[in-house]
Amino acid sequence: MRLTRATTLAILLSASGVAAIDASPKYLLTDIPAANPDVESVVAFPDHADRAFPGGERVKVLLGLRNTGNDAVNVTHLAGSLNVPNNFNFYVTNFTVSSFGDAVIKPKKEATFEYEFAIDPQFAGHSLQLALTAFYDEAGVAYATTYFNSTVPVLDPKVVFDRELAVIYLTLAGVAFLCFAGVMKAAGLGHLVPFIGEAKPTTGATKKTYVKKVEKKGTTSASASDSEQWLEGTAFARSSSKKEKKKQK
Ligand SMILES: *[C@@H]1O[C@H](CO)[C@@H](O)[C@H](O)[C@H]1NC(C)=O
Ligand SMILES: *[C@@H]1O[C@H](CO)[C@@H](O)[C@H](O)[C@H]1NC(C)=O
Ligand SMILES: *[C@@H]1O[C@H](CO)[C@@H](O)[C@H](O)[C@H]1NC(C)=O
């Protein structure tokens, strides 16, 4: 199972040529500098609190940074990537880099940043490593904080009306109805089930059952059990089938 999934992923990756990326500065993620302990981060995915992301949709990330140090922190870039779980060197996608000209967080202050990324819908059904990093300078030294780095599931793209799903639901509903009808019949309440239960004794139906009754009394062969099936669920069958079975034995 694992192998199959990995293989499909590999095929997808080679087919897509590892998605085209608009990353300026392109190799920002190659040598990520160390984090500055004065910078604390919190992250929220306002539309995806469960941290599972539908493919093909822009995902909004809210990043809160607090500068607990004594020097100003100058946030320069927000970047992120999708990587193969347990093999971080395999970059599936490098997201577009957000650059800032003058996003300075003064000492003891905090700021909120918004970042957006989208996952190619072809990865739906897979789990990928999502890494999101903020780059900043403090007193002329470059730092970076990877504020999110976890394996996340990629979900099927959201669709307004899923025909396949509708067919599955209808089929399930049909099966459920048949089971229900079967149980009702077994309980001798088949006549209460619409469509499947025998019609309630209208004048015509009563006549029919009467004819069958005559047949039944005469023979105890296969045709008798057939007619019994035919009558199953009717008021008549319930009252007479017990007697009939005794007779057959
Ligand atoms: C994505 O970023 C990594 C790390 O910087 C780099 O090694 C890789 O070549 C990049 N991939 C693409 C397609 O730019
Ligand atoms: C913050 O960084 C940007 C981009 O590197 C730079 O243009 C700007 O002058 C810096 N601001 C401060 C206050 O260091
Ligand atoms: C994310 O975590 C993996 C291990 O789970 C690690 O190998 C990788 O270097 C981390 N990435 C970043 C950008 O910190």
XYZ file of C-alpha atoms and ligand atoms in Angstrom:
291
model
C 0.000 0.000 0.000
C 2.738 2.405 1.022
C 4.797 1.441 -1.955
C 1.897 1.890 -4.335
C 1.190 5.339 -2.992
C 4.824 6.349 -3.234
C 4.943 5.058 -6.796
C 1.837 6.995 -7.843
C 3.300 10.082 -6.268
C 6.562 9.577 -8.159
C 4.636 9.181 -11.402
C 2.620 12.305 -10.688
C 5.775 14.223 -9.923
C 7.585 13.183 -13.074
C 4.463 13.884 -15.136
C 4.094 17.394 -13.766
C 7.800 18.133 -14.106
C 7.578 19.351 -10.497
C 5.210 22.286 -11.034
C 6.394 25.592 -12.372
C 7.121 28.080 -9.628
C 7.253 31.816 -9.524
C 9.868 32.140 -6.817
C 11.869 35.331 -6.624
C 14.478 34.845 -4.811
C 14.439 31.374 -6.238
C 16.555 29.336 -3.867
C 15.614 31.041 -0.644
C 14.843 27.657 0.881
C 18.205 26.094 0.066
C 20.121 27.262 3.128
C 17.645 28.479 5.660
C 19.380 30.490 8.393
C 18.849 29.673 12.058
C 15.902 31.050 14.016
C 16.305 33.992 16.351
C 15.062 32.981 19.809
C 13.714 36.523 20.284
C 11.110 35.889 17.623
C 8.019 33.899 18.622
C 5.433 32.721 16.153
C 1.842 31.571 16.054
C 0.092 30.237 12.982
C -3.553 29.837 12.038
C -5.302 28.493 8.964
C -8.599 30.383 9.306
C -10.414 28.376 6.631
C -8.810 25.016 7.406
C -8.578 24.677 11.162
C -8.248 20.905 10.728
C -5.022 21.396 8.744
C -6.191 19.338 5.809
C -6.141 21.256 2.547
C -8.210 20.767 -0.589
C -6.140 20.721 -3.771
C -6.503 23.583 -6.217
C -7.674 26.108 -3.654
C -5.898 29.145 -2.283
C -5.143 28.501 1.370
C -4.777 31.483 3.635
C -2.198 31.397 6.427
C -2.151 33.922 9.244
C 1.231 34.262 10.886
C 1.702 36.182 14.099
C 5.266 37.200 14.951
C 6.275 38.692 18.272
C 9.592 40.380 18.777
C 10.581 39.748 22.394
C 14.130 41.091 21.904
C 15.627 44.566 22.148
C 16.402 45.102 18.449
C 13.987 45.738 15.605
C 13.151 42.732 13.474
C 12.808 43.353 9.734
C 10.653 40.702 8.094
C 11.842 40.308 4.504
C 10.193 37.199 2.989
C 7.581 34.561 3.595
C 8.100 31.329 1.751
C 7.041 27.728 1.851
C 7.245 24.390 0.147
C 5.658 21.009 -0.146
C 8.041 18.135 0.357
C 7.879 14.388 0.377
C 7.281 13.163 3.945
C 10.407 11.529 5.389
C 12.435 12.852 2.463
C 12.600 16.606 2.885
C 15.207 16.948 0.133
C 12.521 16.104 -2.401
C 10.760 19.406 -3.108
C 7.329 18.754 -4.598
C 6.417 22.438 -4.940
C 8.060 25.699 -3.930
C 5.347 28.223 -3.234
C 5.457 31.800 -4.446
C 7.627 33.928 -2.157
C 6.105 37.025 -0.565
C 8.605 39.847 -0.180
C 8.338 42.883 2.085
C 10.111 46.177 1.838
C 9.514 47.620 5.243
C 7.862 45.163 7.591
C 9.655 46.114 10.773
C 8.556 44.778 14.144
C 9.804 47.011 16.915
C 11.107 45.513 20.179
C 8.294 44.029 22.336
C 5.815 44.407 19.491
C 4.038 41.936 17.303
C 2.697 41.857 13.787
C 0.399 39.648 11.760
C 1.196 38.527 8.224
C -0.955 36.859 5.647
C 0.469 34.281 3.299
C -1.266 32.228 0.632
C -0.441 29.019 -1.136
C -2.245 26.481 -3.306
C -1.652 22.772 -3.679
C -1.949 21.178 -7.095
C -5.193 19.135 -7.120
C -3.336 16.148 -8.598
C -1.905 15.520 -5.119
C -5.361 14.944 -3.639
C -5.404 11.746 -1.622
C -1.748 12.024 -0.678
C -0.058 13.353 2.413
C 2.758 15.836 1.944
C 5.129 17.716 4.206
C 4.130 21.370 4.346
C 6.873 23.732 5.519
C 6.299 27.473 5.928
C 9.156 29.797 6.800
C 9.486 33.490 7.641
C 12.800 35.222 6.823
C 13.897 38.316 8.728
C 16.911 40.358 9.742
C 17.849 41.572 13.154
C 20.763 43.956 13.583
C 21.988 43.093 10.106
C 21.958 39.331 10.640
C 19.647 37.087 8.627
C 17.412 34.639 10.468
C 14.457 32.472 9.603
C 11.722 30.819 11.610
C 9.972 27.757 10.194
C 6.632 28.323 11.866
C 4.897 25.291 10.383
C 6.421 21.990 9.315
C 4.086 18.996 9.347
C 2.698 16.279 7.174
C -0.725 17.351 5.964
C -3.403 15.508 3.979
C -4.345 16.913 0.595
C -8.077 16.604 0.030
C -10.077 16.272 -3.144
C -10.978 19.638 -4.611
C -14.329 20.888 -3.369
C -17.104 20.562 -5.922
C -20.582 21.970 -5.802
C -22.306 18.805 -6.949
C -20.460 15.515 -7.168
C -22.255 13.222 -9.590
C -20.294 10.134 -8.626
C -21.078 10.703 -4.992
C -24.748 11.249 -5.786
C -24.881 7.879 -7.557
C -23.184 6.187 -4.605
C -25.636 7.754 -2.157
C -28.609 6.750 -4.279
C -27.331 3.180 -4.488
C -26.764 3.050 -0.748
C -30.221 4.452 -0.137
C -31.648 1.757 -2.415
C -29.788 -1.019 -0.619
C -30.871 0.368 2.739
C -34.474 0.433 1.553
C -34.289 -3.181 0.347
C -32.804 -4.275 3.672
C -35.546 -2.435 5.506
C -38.177 -4.013 3.275
C -36.610 -7.445 3.867
C -36.680 -7.010 7.611
C -40.270 -5.808 7.516
C -41.253 -8.789 5.396
C -39.484 -11.191 7.707
C -41.366 -9.612 10.562
C -44.599 -10.079 8.657
C -45.050 -6.371 8.207
C -44.281 -6.295 4.476
C -47.637 -4.788 3.688
C -46.559 -1.638 5.513
C -43.621 -1.045 3.126
C -44.557 1.060 0.108
C -43.758 -0.267 -3.387
C -42.525 -3.652 -2.210
C -45.202 -4.838 0.171
C -48.238 -6.504 -1.366
C -51.119 -4.182 -1.893
C -53.485 -4.037 1.008
C -56.547 -6.120 0.408
C -58.463 -4.129 -2.129
C -61.244 -6.127 -3.721
C -59.045 -7.445 -6.556
C -56.200 -8.513 -4.327
C -58.490 -10.359 -1.968
C -59.853 -12.417 -4.805
C -56.353 -13.369 -5.903
C -55.320 -14.562 -2.492
C -58.450 -16.553 -2.250
C -57.653 -18.420 -5.447
C -54.151 -19.180 -4.257
C -55.490 -20.440 -1.024
C -57.442 -23.051 -2.841
C -54.389 -24.176 -4.773
C -52.362 -24.439 -1.660
C -54.710 -26.694 0.113
C -54.587 -29.122 -2.739
C -50.815 -29.557 -3.112
C -47.730 -29.522 -0.959
C -45.275 -29.245 -3.840
C -42.826 -26.568 -5.017
C -45.661 -24.609 -6.489
C -47.174 -24.419 -3.070
C -44.112 -22.746 -1.606
C -44.057 -20.421 -4.617
C -47.542 -19.354 -3.908
C -46.614 -18.949 -0.316
C -43.888 -16.531 -1.354
C -46.361 -14.686 -3.459
C -48.617 -14.305 -0.482
C -45.904 -13.443 1.933
C -46.650 -10.283 3.792
C -50.343 -10.279 3.187
C -52.753 -10.586 6.016
C -53.775 -13.915 4.630
C -50.273 -15.371 4.522
C -49.688 -14.485 8.118
C -52.756 -16.203 9.368
C -52.403 -19.311 7.244
C -48.690 -19.942 6.737
C -48.196 -21.576 10.115
C -50.870 -24.076 9.473
C -49.488 -24.648 6.001
C -45.994 -25.420 7.269
C -47.286 -27.953 9.712
C -49.140 -29.628 6.933
C -46.030 -29.856 4.751
C -44.103 -31.710 7.472
C 12.710 24.440 -4.688
O 13.548 24.868 -3.669
C 14.618 24.010 -3.340
C 15.334 24.599 -2.154
O 15.688 25.922 -2.422
C 15.525 23.838 -4.540
O 16.542 22.909 -4.240
C 14.704 23.330 -5.700
O 15.501 23.255 -6.851
C 13.531 24.263 -5.939
N 12.728 23.694 -6.976
C 12.358 24.396 -8.032
C 11.546 23.671 -9.056
O 12.654 25.578 -8.148
C 14.104 45.830 5.800
O 14.433 44.992 4.712
C 14.144 45.567 3.444
C 14.397 44.520 2.410
O 15.562 43.809 2.673
C 14.985 46.798 3.252
O 14.706 47.371 2.003
C 14.699 47.784 4.363
O 15.553 48.900 4.261
C 14.913 47.125 5.703
N 14.469 48.021 6.751
C 15.151 48.166 7.890
C 14.563 49.148 8.876
O 16.189 47.563 8.137
C 10.855 19.990 8.456
O 10.921 18.796 9.231
C 11.730 17.789 8.652
C 11.651 16.586 9.562
O 10.338 16.287 9.867
C 13.148 18.254 8.509
O 13.900 17.260 7.877
C 13.177 19.520 7.669
O 14.477 20.048 7.611
C 12.252 20.573 8.248
N 12.165 21.681 7.316
C 12.406 22.930 7.658
C 12.277 23.946 6.573
O 12.684 23.259 8.802
